Amino acid sequence: MQQINHWINGQFVPGDSQRRGPIYNPATGQQTSEVALASVADVDSAVSAAREAFDTWRHSPLTRRQNIMFAFRELVLNHKLDIAKLLTAEHGKTIDDALGEVQRGLEVIEFVTNIAHLVKGEFSEQVSTGVDTYTIRQPIGVVVGITPFNFPAMVPMWMYPVAIATGNTFVLKPSEKDPSPSQFCAELFQKAGLPDGVFNIVHGDKVAVDALIEHPDVAAISFVGSTPIAQYIHENGAKAGKRVQALGGAKNHMVVLPDADMDLAADAAVSAGFGSAGERCMAISVVVTVGDAADRLIPKVQERMDALEVGPGMAEGSQMGPLITAQHRDKVSGYVDAGEREGATLVADGRGIAVEGHADGFFFGPTLFDNVKPEMSIYTDEIFGPVLSVTRLERYEDAINLINANPYGNGTAVFTNDGGAARKFQNEIEVGMVGINVPIPVPLAFYSFGGWKASIFGDHPIYGPEGVHFYTRQKVIISRWPDPIHRGVDLGFPQHG
Ligand code: NAD
């Protein structure tokens, strides 16, 4: 069985823990490898390596950091398909979708090839007689990234390129379900000229996460995952004195107004509901129809769902791969049972789908519910699978109120041809990322990504300018060079220049 080990100080090491976790190919249901689950001592080795590397790396010239990022960008670009294949093998998503994921990570690397511009400070000359004031932004030290299974290449890349380009050193704790893309990228980073110890990976579970939260040499934690764990990381990280950004789960609504282009809306609902088998934090899980929109939209959605090809991610023509584990598939199935019990109308049922030659794969077919009410568990919970709900409302105002009352606030969208209605949505909706006739509003790397409410804990969205701020701290300097006029002792606050 292939062993996946930690990456510490520029080499793969098994660590001292005997604990191992299984990695599956979700399309076949077979275990393909084993990942080391770190002990507290393993975490300490990784943090110590990063701590030691920080003393040198923080002084490395900006131009050198940029050159390494350019080289890393070239290597990731040249190995895009290799990374995507690793990703599909452990996550299950289609190879096209995996290539898209790597591309979105690559864009963050491209963003930080310009890091010298992004960390510029401010300067004010002569704020008082002979006195100048200026700011600089400095790295904060060893920073940690803890990431989810659903974007095993992209989400770590939301973090470590920005942290490292700004002069920090990094310890990544990837999802224990699909760690291989990060392993591959660690070696590429080394080939790009990154000094050993600047980027490290520890694999593991709660033991590793808790050791990272408590480690005195960790300055900051970036987390992306489910809401309960995000809240746990934020509270405990803050208690341990660390800077924390923790992005959580989601329940994303797409409002369809009666004047919308129904073909466009149906394409969007199916793409955003079933892409990556619904295992995206920005997946649409509830379509909120206003007035008579549902009667015109649902047949078009059904038609598109009927044509979807479910199959292994590597197979030509597959549009939707399997779910991540058998347990997760059973959990999704349980939600469909509950939806039926609670009285929603099951329009399309993905339970028990058969994929030829892949009887043991973790497949689940596209599922559609109509007449979903806000008190049903298929509405309240993040299902994280290919289950789309339709909630029918009479008035636009009710749709806005429904979304604003939801505890999550990651992404949302409105489909309409009315500019005024779209503008009202943009203004009143209490969600961090808003699409207007765009179902998955994920900003490119020169903006920042982040939801509101229970979809984020901490002040800073991730990557982009907010990422640069999260990974640096401001120092303000007020300087006066000696001049012949010495003013003597003055205990008062200055009142004039
Ligand atoms: P998860 O919360 O189960 O795991 C995320 C990370 O936390 C993993 O590295 C895992 O090892 C660790 N972890 C799990 N349980 C832990 C515990 N009890 N104590 C300490 N650490 C623990 O999430 P997941 O299932 O891997 O990913 C899916 C979730 O991530 C969904 O809720 C999805 O919405 C969310 N997500 C959010 C975003 C976003 O940007 N807001 C992006 C991607 C995924």
CSV table of N, CA and C in Angstrom, one decimal, residues 236-386:
chain,number,residue,atom,x,y,z
A,236,ASN,N,-10.7,28.7,19.7
A,236,ASN,CA,-9.6,28.2,20.4
A,236,ASN,C,-8.3,28.8,19.9
A,237,GLY,N,-8.2,29.2,18.6
A,237,GLY,CA,-7.0,29.9,18.1
A,237,GLY,C,-6.9,31.2,18.7
A,238,ALA,N,-8.1,31.9,18.8
A,238,ALA,CA,-8.0,33.3,19.4
A,238,ALA,C,-7.6,33.2,20.9
A,239,LYS,N,-8.2,32.2,21.6
A,239,LYS,CA,-7.8,32.0,23.0
A,239,LYS,C,-6.3,31.7,23.1
A,240,ALA,N,-5.7,31.1,22.2
A,240,ALA,CA,-4.3,30.8,22.2
A,240,ALA,C,-3.5,32.0,21.7
A,241,GLY,N,-4.2,33.1,21.4
A,241,GLY,CA,-3.5,34.3,21.1
A,241,GLY,C,-3.1,34.5,19.6
A,242,LYS,N,-3.7,33.7,18.7
A,242,LYS,CA,-3.4,33.7,17.3
A,242,LYS,C,-4.3,34.5,16.5
A,243,ARG,N,-3.8,35.0,15.4
A,243,ARG,CA,-4.7,35.6,14.4
A,243,ARG,C,-5.4,34.5,13.6
A,244,VAL,N,-6.7,34.6,13.5
A,244,VAL,CA,-7.4,33.5,12.8
A,244,VAL,C,-8.4,34.0,11.8
A,245,GLN,N,-8.4,33.3,10.6
A,245,GLN,CA,-9.5,33.5,9.7
A,245,GLN,C,-10.0,32.1,9.4
A,246,ALA,N,-11.3,31.9,9.6
A,246,ALA,CA,-11.9,30.5,9.5
A,246,ALA,C,-13.2,30.6,8.7
A,247,LEU,N,-13.1,30.0,7.5
A,247,LEU,CA,-14.2,30.0,6.6
A,247,LEU,C,-15.0,28.7,6.8
A,248,GLY,N,-16.3,28.9,6.9
A,248,GLY,CA,-17.2,27.7,7.2
A,248,GLY,C,-18.1,27.3,6.0
A,249,GLY,N,-19.1,26.6,6.4
A,249,GLY,CA,-20.0,26.0,5.4
A,249,GLY,C,-21.0,26.9,4.8
A,250,ALA,N,-22.0,26.4,4.1
A,250,ALA,CA,-22.8,27.3,3.3
A,250,ALA,C,-24.2,26.6,3.0
A,251,LYS,N,-25.1,27.5,2.7
A,251,LYS,CA,-26.4,27.0,2.1
A,251,LYS,C,-26.8,28.1,1.1
A,252,ASN,N,-26.4,27.9,-0.2
A,252,ASN,CA,-26.5,29.0,-1.1
A,252,ASN,C,-27.8,29.0,-1.9
A,253,HIS,N,-28.4,30.2,-1.9
A,253,HIS,CA,-29.7,30.3,-2.6
A,253,HIS,C,-29.6,31.0,-3.9
A,254,MET,N,-30.4,30.6,-4.9
A,254,MET,CA,-30.4,31.3,-6.2
A,254,MET,C,-31.9,31.7,-6.4
A,255,VAL,N,-32.1,33.0,-6.5
A,255,VAL,CA,-33.5,33.5,-6.7
A,255,VAL,C,-33.7,33.6,-8.2
A,256,VAL,N,-34.9,33.1,-8.6
A,256,VAL,CA,-35.3,33.2,-10.0
A,256,VAL,C,-36.6,34.1,-10.0
A,257,LEU,N,-36.5,35.3,-10.6
A,257,LEU,CA,-37.7,36.1,-10.7
A,257,LEU,C,-38.4,35.8,-12.0
A,258,PRO,N,-39.7,36.1,-12.0
A,258,PRO,CA,-40.5,35.6,-13.2
A,258,PRO,C,-40.0,36.2,-14.5
A,259,ASP,N,-39.3,37.3,-14.5
A,259,ASP,CA,-38.9,37.9,-15.8
A,259,ASP,C,-37.5,37.3,-16.3
A,260,ALA,N,-37.0,36.4,-15.5
A,260,ALA,CA,-35.6,35.9,-15.9
A,260,ALA,C,-35.6,35.1,-17.2
A,261,ASP,N,-34.5,35.0,-17.8
A,261,ASP,CA,-34.3,34.1,-18.9
A,261,ASP,C,-34.3,32.7,-18.3
A,262,MET,N,-35.3,31.9,-18.5
A,262,MET,CA,-35.5,30.6,-17.9
A,262,MET,C,-34.5,29.6,-18.4
A,263,ASP,N,-34.0,29.7,-19.6
A,263,ASP,CA,-33.0,28.8,-20.1
A,263,ASP,C,-31.7,29.0,-19.4
A,264,LEU,N,-31.4,30.3,-19.3
A,264,LEU,CA,-30.1,30.7,-18.6
A,264,LEU,C,-30.2,30.2,-17.1
A,265,ALA,N,-31.3,30.5,-16.5
A,265,ALA,CA,-31.5,30.1,-15.1
A,265,ALA,C,-31.4,28.6,-14.9
A,266,ALA,N,-32.0,27.8,-15.8
A,266,ALA,CA,-32.0,26.4,-15.7
A,266,ALA,C,-30.5,25.9,-15.9
A,267,ASP,N,-29.8,26.4,-16.9
A,267,ASP,CA,-28.4,26.0,-17.1
A,267,ASP,C,-27.6,26.3,-15.8
A,268,ALA,N,-27.9,27.5,-15.2
A,268,ALA,CA,-27.1,27.9,-14.1
A,268,ALA,C,-27.4,27.0,-12.9
A,269,ALA,N,-28.7,26.7,-12.7
A,269,ALA,CA,-29.1,25.9,-11.5
A,269,ALA,C,-28.5,24.5,-11.6
A,270,VAL,N,-28.5,23.9,-12.8
A,270,VAL,CA,-28.0,22.5,-12.9
A,270,VAL,C,-26.5,22.5,-12.8
A,271,SER,N,-25.8,23.5,-13.4
A,271,SER,CA,-24.3,23.6,-13.3
A,271,SER,C,-23.9,23.8,-11.9
A,272,ALA,N,-24.5,24.7,-11.2
A,272,ALA,CA,-24.1,25.1,-9.9
A,272,ALA,C,-24.6,24.2,-8.8
A,273,GLY,N,-25.7,23.4,-9.1
A,273,GLY,CA,-26.2,22.5,-8.2
A,273,GLY,C,-25.5,21.2,-8.2
A,274,PHE,N,-25.1,20.7,-9.4
A,274,PHE,CA,-24.6,19.4,-9.6
A,274,PHE,C,-23.1,19.3,-9.9
A,275,GLY,N,-22.5,20.4,-10.2
A,275,GLY,CA,-21.0,20.5,-10.5
A,275,GLY,C,-20.3,19.9,-9.3
A,276,SER,N,-19.3,19.1,-9.5
A,276,SER,CA,-18.5,18.5,-8.4
A,276,SER,C,-19.4,17.8,-7.5
A,277,ALA,N,-20.5,17.2,-8.0
A,277,ALA,CA,-21.5,16.5,-7.2
A,277,ALA,C,-22.1,17.2,-6.0
A,278,GLY,N,-22.1,18.6,-6.2
A,278,GLY,CA,-22.6,19.4,-5.1
A,278,GLY,C,-21.7,19.6,-3.9
A,279,GLU,N,-20.5,19.1,-4.1
A,279,GLU,CA,-19.5,19.2,-3.0
A,279,GLU,C,-18.6,20.5,-3.2
A,280,ARG,N,-19.3,21.6,-3.3
A,280,ARG,CA,-18.6,22.9,-3.4
A,280,ARG,C,-19.3,23.8,-2.4
A,281,CYS,N,-18.4,24.6,-1.7
A,281,CYS,CA,-19.0,25.5,-0.7
A,281,CYS,C,-19.8,26.6,-1.4
A,282,MET,N,-19.6,26.8,-2.7
A,282,MET,CA,-20.4,27.8,-3.4
A,282,MET,C,-21.5,27.1,-4.3
A,283,ALA,N,-21.7,25.8,-4.1
A,283,ALA,CA,-22.8,25.1,-4.9
A,283,ALA,C,-24.1,25.8,-4.5
A,284,ILE,N,-25.0,25.8,-5.5
A,284,ILE,CA,-26.4,26.3,-5.3
A,284,ILE,C,-27.1,25.1,-4.7
A,285,SER,N,-27.8,25.2,-3.5
A,285,SER,CA,-28.5,24.1,-3.0
A,285,SER,C,-30.0,24.4,-2.9
A,286,VAL,N,-30.4,25.7,-3.0
A,286,VAL,CA,-31.8,26.1,-2.9
A,286,VAL,C,-32.1,27.1,-4.1
A,287,VAL,N,-33.1,26.7,-4.9
A,287,VAL,CA,-33.5,27.6,-5.9
A,287,VAL,C,-34.8,28.2,-5.4
A,288,VAL,N,-34.8,29.5,-5.2
A,288,VAL,CA,-36.0,30.2,-4.7
A,288,VAL,C,-36.8,30.8,-5.9
A,289,THR,N,-37.9,30.3,-6.2
A,289,THR,CA,-38.7,30.9,-7.3
A,289,THR,C,-39.7,31.8,-6.8
A,290,VAL,N,-39.9,32.9,-7.6
A,290,VAL,CA,-40.9,33.9,-7.2
A,290,VAL,C,-42.0,33.9,-8.2
A,291,GLY,N,-43.3,34.0,-7.7
A,291,GLY,CA,-44.5,34.0,-8.6
A,291,GLY,C,-44.6,32.7,-9.3
A,292,ASP,N,-44.8,32.8,-10.7
A,292,ASP,CA,-45.0,31.6,-11.4
A,292,ASP,C,-43.7,31.0,-12.1
A,293,ALA,N,-42.5,31.5,-11.6
A,293,ALA,CA,-41.2,31.1,-12.2
A,293,ALA,C,-41.0,29.6,-12.1
A,294,ALA,N,-41.5,29.0,-11.0
A,294,ALA,CA,-41.2,27.5,-10.8
A,294,ALA,C,-41.8,26.7,-11.9
A,295,ASP,N,-43.0,27.0,-12.3
A,295,ASP,CA,-43.7,26.2,-13.3
A,295,ASP,C,-43.0,26.2,-14.7
A,296,ARG,N,-42.3,27.3,-14.9
A,296,ARG,CA,-41.6,27.4,-16.2
A,296,ARG,C,-40.2,26.9,-16.1
A,297,LEU,N,-39.6,27.0,-14.9
A,297,LEU,CA,-38.2,26.7,-14.7
A,297,LEU,C,-38.0,25.1,-14.5
A,298,ILE,N,-38.9,24.5,-13.7
A,298,ILE,CA,-38.6,23.1,-13.3
A,298,ILE,C,-38.5,22.2,-14.5
A,299,PRO,N,-39.5,22.3,-15.5
A,299,PRO,CA,-39.3,21.3,-16.6
A,299,PRO,C,-38.0,21.5,-17.3
A,300,LYS,N,-37.5,22.7,-17.4
A,300,LYS,CA,-36.2,22.9,-18.1
A,300,LYS,C,-35.0,22.4,-17.2
A,301,VAL,N,-35.1,22.5,-15.9
A,301,VAL,CA,-34.1,21.9,-15.0
A,301,VAL,C,-34.1,20.4,-15.2
A,302,GLN,N,-35.3,19.8,-15.2
A,302,GLN,CA,-35.4,18.3,-15.3
A,302,GLN,C,-34.8,17.8,-16.6
A,303,GLU,N,-35.2,18.5,-17.6
A,303,GLU,CA,-34.6,18.1,-19.0
A,303,GLU,C,-33.1,18.1,-18.9
A,304,ARG,N,-32.5,19.1,-18.3
A,304,ARG,CA,-31.0,19.1,-18.3
A,304,ARG,C,-30.5,18.0,-17.3
A,305,MET,N,-31.2,17.8,-16.2
A,305,MET,CA,-30.8,16.7,-15.3
A,305,MET,C,-30.8,15.4,-15.9
A,306,ASP,N,-31.8,15.1,-16.7
A,306,ASP,CA,-32.0,13.8,-17.4
A,306,ASP,C,-30.8,13.5,-18.3
A,307,ALA,N,-30.2,14.6,-18.8
A,307,ALA,CA,-29.1,14.4,-19.8
A,307,ALA,C,-27.7,14.3,-19.1
A,308,LEU,N,-27.7,14.5,-17.8
A,308,LEU,CA,-26.4,14.5,-17.1
A,308,LEU,C,-25.8,13.1,-17.1
A,309,GLU,N,-24.5,13.0,-17.4
A,309,GLU,CA,-23.7,11.8,-17.4
A,309,GLU,C,-23.0,11.6,-16.1
A,310,VAL,N,-23.4,10.6,-15.3
A,310,VAL,CA,-22.7,10.4,-14.0
A,310,VAL,C,-21.7,9.2,-14.2
A,311,GLY,N,-20.5,9.4,-13.8
A,311,GLY,CA,-19.5,8.3,-14.0
A,311,GLY,C,-18.2,8.7,-13.4
A,312,PRO,N,-17.2,7.8,-13.5
A,312,PRO,CA,-15.9,8.0,-12.9
A,312,PRO,C,-15.3,9.3,-13.5
A,313,GLY,N,-14.6,10.1,-12.7
A,313,GLY,CA,-14.0,11.4,-13.1
A,313,GLY,C,-13.1,11.3,-14.2
A,314,MET,N,-12.4,10.1,-14.4
A,314,MET,CA,-11.4,10.0,-15.5
A,314,MET,C,-12.1,9.6,-16.8
A,315,ALA,N,-13.3,9.2,-16.8
A,315,ALA,CA,-13.9,8.6,-18.0
A,315,ALA,C,-14.4,9.8,-18.9
A,316,GLU,N,-14.2,9.6,-20.2
A,316,GLU,CA,-14.6,10.6,-21.1
A,316,GLU,C,-16.1,10.8,-21.1
A,317,GLY,N,-16.6,12.0,-21.1
A,317,GLY,CA,-18.0,12.2,-21.1
A,317,GLY,C,-18.6,12.3,-19.7
A,318,SER,N,-17.9,11.9,-18.7
A,318,SER,CA,-18.5,12.0,-17.3
A,318,SER,C,-18.7,13.5,-17.0
A,319,GLN,N,-19.8,13.9,-16.4
A,319,GLN,CA,-20.0,15.3,-16.0
A,319,GLN,C,-20.1,15.4,-14.5
A,320,MET,N,-20.4,14.3,-13.8
A,320,MET,CA,-20.5,14.3,-12.4
A,320,MET,C,-19.9,13.0,-11.8
A,321,GLY,N,-18.9,13.1,-11.0
A,321,GLY,CA,-18.3,12.0,-10.4
A,321,GLY,C,-19.0,11.5,-9.1
A,322,PRO,N,-18.3,10.7,-8.3
A,322,PRO,CA,-18.8,10.1,-7.1
A,322,PRO,C,-18.7,11.1,-5.9
A,323,LEU,N,-19.3,10.8,-4.8
A,323,LEU,CA,-19.0,11.5,-3.6
A,323,LEU,C,-17.7,11.1,-2.9
A,324,ILE,N,-17.3,11.8,-1.9
A,324,ILE,CA,-15.9,11.5,-1.4
A,324,ILE,C,-15.8,10.2,-0.6
A,325,THR,N,-16.8,9.8,0.1
A,325,THR,CA,-16.7,8.5,0.9
A,325,THR,C,-18.1,7.8,0.9
A,326,ALA,N,-18.1,6.5,1.2
A,326,ALA,CA,-19.3,5.8,1.4
A,326,ALA,C,-20.2,6.4,2.5
A,327,GLN,N,-19.6,6.8,3.6
A,327,GLN,CA,-20.3,7.4,4.7
A,327,GLN,C,-21.0,8.7,4.2
A,328,HIS,N,-20.3,9.5,3.4
A,328,HIS,CA,-20.9,10.7,3.0
A,328,HIS,C,-22.1,10.4,2.1
A,329,ARG,N,-21.9,9.4,1.2
A,329,ARG,CA,-23.0,9.1,0.3
A,329,ARG,C,-24.2,8.6,1.1
A,330,ASP,N,-24.0,7.9,2.2
A,330,ASP,CA,-25.1,7.4,3.0
A,330,ASP,C,-25.8,8.6,3.7
A,331,LYS,N,-25.0,9.6,4.1
A,331,LYS,CA,-25.5,10.7,4.8
A,331,LYS,C,-26.5,11.5,3.8
A,332,VAL,N,-26.0,11.7,2.6
A,332,VAL,CA,-26.8,12.4,1.6
A,332,VAL,C,-28.1,11.6,1.3
A,333,SER,N,-28.0,10.3,1.2
A,333,SER,CA,-29.1,9.5,1.0
A,333,SER,C,-30.1,9.7,2.2
A,334,GLY,N,-29.6,9.8,3.4
A,334,GLY,CA,-30.5,10.0,4.6
A,334,GLY,C,-31.3,11.3,4.5
A,335,TYR,N,-30.6,12.3,3.9
A,335,TYR,CA,-31.3,13.6,3.7
A,335,TYR,C,-32.5,13.4,2.7
A,336,VAL,N,-32.3,12.6,1.7
A,336,VAL,CA,-33.3,12.5,0.7
A,336,VAL,C,-34.5,11.7,1.3
A,337,ASP,N,-34.2,10.7,2.2
A,337,ASP,CA,-35.2,10.0,2.9
A,337,ASP,C,-36.0,11.0,3.8
A,338,ALA,N,-35.3,11.9,4.5
A,338,ALA,CA,-35.9,12.8,5.4
A,338,ALA,C,-36.8,13.8,4.6
A,339,GLY,N,-36.3,14.3,3.4
A,339,GLY,CA,-37.1,15.2,2.6
A,339,GLY,C,-38.4,14.6,2.2
A,340,GLU,N,-38.4,13.3,1.8
A,340,GLU,CA,-39.7,12.7,1.5
A,340,GLU,C,-40.6,12.6,2.7
A,341,ARG,N,-40.0,12.2,3.8
A,341,ARG,CA,-40.8,12.0,5.1
A,341,ARG,C,-41.4,13.4,5.5
A,342,GLU,N,-40.6,14.4,5.3
A,342,GLU,CA,-41.1,15.7,5.8
A,342,GLU,C,-42.1,16.4,4.8
A,343,GLY,N,-42.3,15.8,3.6
A,343,GLY,CA,-43.4,16.2,2.8
A,343,GLY,C,-43.0,17.0,1.5
A,344,ALA,N,-41.7,17.1,1.2
A,344,ALA,CA,-41.3,17.8,0.0
A,344,ALA,C,-41.6,16.9,-1.2
A,345,THR,N,-41.7,17.4,-2.4
A,345,THR,CA,-42.1,16.6,-3.6
A,345,THR,C,-40.8,16.2,-4.3
A,346,LEU,N,-40.5,14.9,-4.3
A,346,LEU,CA,-39.3,14.4,-4.9
A,346,LEU,C,-39.5,14.3,-6.4
A,347,VAL,N,-38.8,15.1,-7.2
A,347,VAL,CA,-39.0,15.2,-8.6
A,347,VAL,C,-38.0,14.2,-9.3
A,348,ALA,N,-36.8,14.2,-8.8
A,348,ALA,CA,-35.8,13.3,-9.4
A,348,ALA,C,-35.0,12.7,-8.2
A,349,ASP,N,-34.8,11.3,-8.3
A,349,ASP,CA,-34.3,10.6,-7.1
A,349,ASP,C,-32.9,10.0,-7.5
A,350,GLY,N,-31.9,10.4,-6.9
A,350,GLY,CA,-30.5,9.9,-7.2
A,350,GLY,C,-30.1,8.8,-6.4
A,351,ARG,N,-30.9,8.3,-5.5
A,351,ARG,CA,-30.5,7.2,-4.6
A,351,ARG,C,-30.4,5.9,-5.4
A,352,GLY,N,-29.4,5.1,-5.1
A,352,GLY,CA,-29.2,3.8,-5.7
A,352,GLY,C,-28.8,3.8,-7.2
A,353,ILE,N,-28.2,4.9,-7.6
A,353,ILE,CA,-27.8,5.0,-9.1
A,353,ILE,C,-26.8,3.9,-9.4
A,354,ALA,N,-26.9,3.3,-10.5
A,354,ALA,CA,-25.9,2.2,-10.9
A,354,ALA,C,-25.0,2.8,-12.0
A,355,VAL,N,-23.7,2.7,-11.7
A,355,VAL,CA,-22.7,3.1,-12.7
A,355,VAL,C,-22.0,1.9,-13.2
A,356,GLU,N,-22.1,1.6,-14.5
A,356,GLU,CA,-21.6,0.3,-15.0
A,356,GLU,C,-20.2,0.1,-14.7
A,357,GLY,N,-19.8,-1.1,-14.2
A,357,GLY,CA,-18.4,-1.4,-13.9
A,357,GLY,C,-17.9,-0.8,-12.7
A,358,HIS,N,-18.7,0.0,-11.9
A,358,HIS,CA,-18.3,0.7,-10.7
A,358,HIS,C,-19.3,0.5,-9.6
A,359,ALA,N,-19.6,-0.8,-9.4
A,359,ALA,CA,-20.7,-1.1,-8.4
A,359,ALA,C,-20.3,-0.6,-7.0
A,360,ASP,N,-19.0,-0.6,-6.7
A,360,ASP,CA,-18.5,-0.2,-5.3
A,360,ASP,C,-18.2,1.3,-5.2
A,361,GLY,N,-18.3,2.0,-6.3
A,361,GLY,CA,-18.0,3.5,-6.2
A,361,GLY,C,-19.1,4.2,-5.4
A,362,PHE,N,-18.7,5.4,-4.9
A,362,PHE,CA,-19.6,6.2,-4.0
A,362,PHE,C,-20.5,7.1,-4.8
A,363,PHE,N,-21.2,6.6,-5.8
A,363,PHE,CA,-22.0,7.5,-6.7
A,363,PHE,C,-23.3,7.8,-6.1
A,364,PHE,N,-23.8,9.0,-6.4
A,364,PHE,CA,-25.1,9.4,-6.0
A,364,PHE,C,-25.7,10.2,-7.2
A,365,GLY,N,-26.9,9.9,-7.6
A,365,GLY,CA,-27.4,10.6,-8.8
A,365,GLY,C,-28.0,12.0,-8.5
A,366,PRO,N,-28.1,12.8,-9.5
A,366,PRO,CA,-28.7,14.2,-9.3
A,366,PRO,C,-30.2,14.1,-8.8
A,367,THR,N,-30.5,14.8,-7.8
A,367,THR,CA,-31.7,14.7,-7.1
A,367,THR,C,-32.4,16.1,-7.0
A,368,LEU,N,-33.7,16.1,-7.3
A,368,LEU,CA,-34.4,17.4,-7.2
A,368,LEU,C,-35.7,17.3,-6.4
A,369,PHE,N,-35.8,18.3,-5.4
A,369,PHE,CA,-37.0,18.4,-4.6
A,369,PHE,C,-37.8,19.7,-5.0
A,370,ASP,N,-39.1,19.6,-5.0
A,370,ASP,CA,-39.9,20.8,-5.2
A,370,ASP,C,-40.7,21.0,-3.9
A,371,ASN,N,-41.3,22.2,-3.7
A,371,ASN,CA,-42.1,22.5,-2.6
A,371,ASN,C,-41.4,22.3,-1.2
A,372,VAL,N,-40.1,22.7,-1.2
A,372,VAL,CA,-39.3,22.6,0.0
A,372,VAL,C,-39.6,23.8,0.9
A,373,LYS,N,-39.9,23.5,2.2
A,373,LYS,CA,-40.2,24.5,3.2
A,373,LYS,C,-39.0,24.8,4.1
A,374,PRO,N,-38.9,26.0,4.6
A,374,PRO,CA,-37.7,26.3,5.4
A,374,PRO,C,-37.5,25.5,6.7
A,375,GLU,N,-38.6,24.8,7.2
A,375,GLU,CA,-38.4,24.1,8.4
A,375,GLU,C,-37.8,22.6,8.1
A,376,MET,N,-37.8,22.2,6.9
A,376,MET,CA,-37.4,20.9,6.5
A,376,MET,C,-35.8,20.7,6.6
A,377,SER,N,-35.4,19.6,7.0
A,377,SER,CA,-33.9,19.4,7.2
A,377,SER,C,-33.2,19.5,5.9
A,378,ILE,N,-33.8,19.2,4.8
A,378,ILE,CA,-33.1,19.4,3.5
A,378,ILE,C,-32.9,20.9,3.2
A,379,TYR,N,-33.7,21.8,3.9
A,379,TYR,CA,-33.5,23.2,3.7
A,379,TYR,C,-32.5,23.7,4.8
A,380,THR,N,-32.6,23.3,6.0
A,380,THR,CA,-31.8,23.9,7.1
A,380,THR,C,-30.4,23.5,7.0
A,381,ASP,N,-30.1,22.2,6.6
A,381,ASP,CA,-28.7,21.7,6.7
A,381,ASP,C,-28.0,21.8,5.4
A,382,GLU,N,-26.7,21.9,5.5
A,382,GLU,CA,-25.8,21.8,4.4
A,382,GLU,C,-25.7,20.4,4.0
A,383,ILE,N,-26.2,19.9,2.9
A,383,ILE,CA,-26.2,18.5,2.5
A,383,ILE,C,-24.9,18.1,1.9
A,384,PHE,N,-24.3,19.0,1.1
A,384,PHE,CA,-23.0,18.8,0.4
A,384,PHE,C,-23.0,17.6,-0.5
A,385,GLY,N,-24.1,17.6,-1.3
A,385,GLY,CA,-24.2,16.5,-2.3
A,385,GLY,C,-25.1,17.0,-3.4
A,386,PRO,N,-25.4,16.2,-4.4
A,386,PRO,CA,-26.1,16.6,-5.6
A,386,PRO,C,-27.7,16.6,-5.4
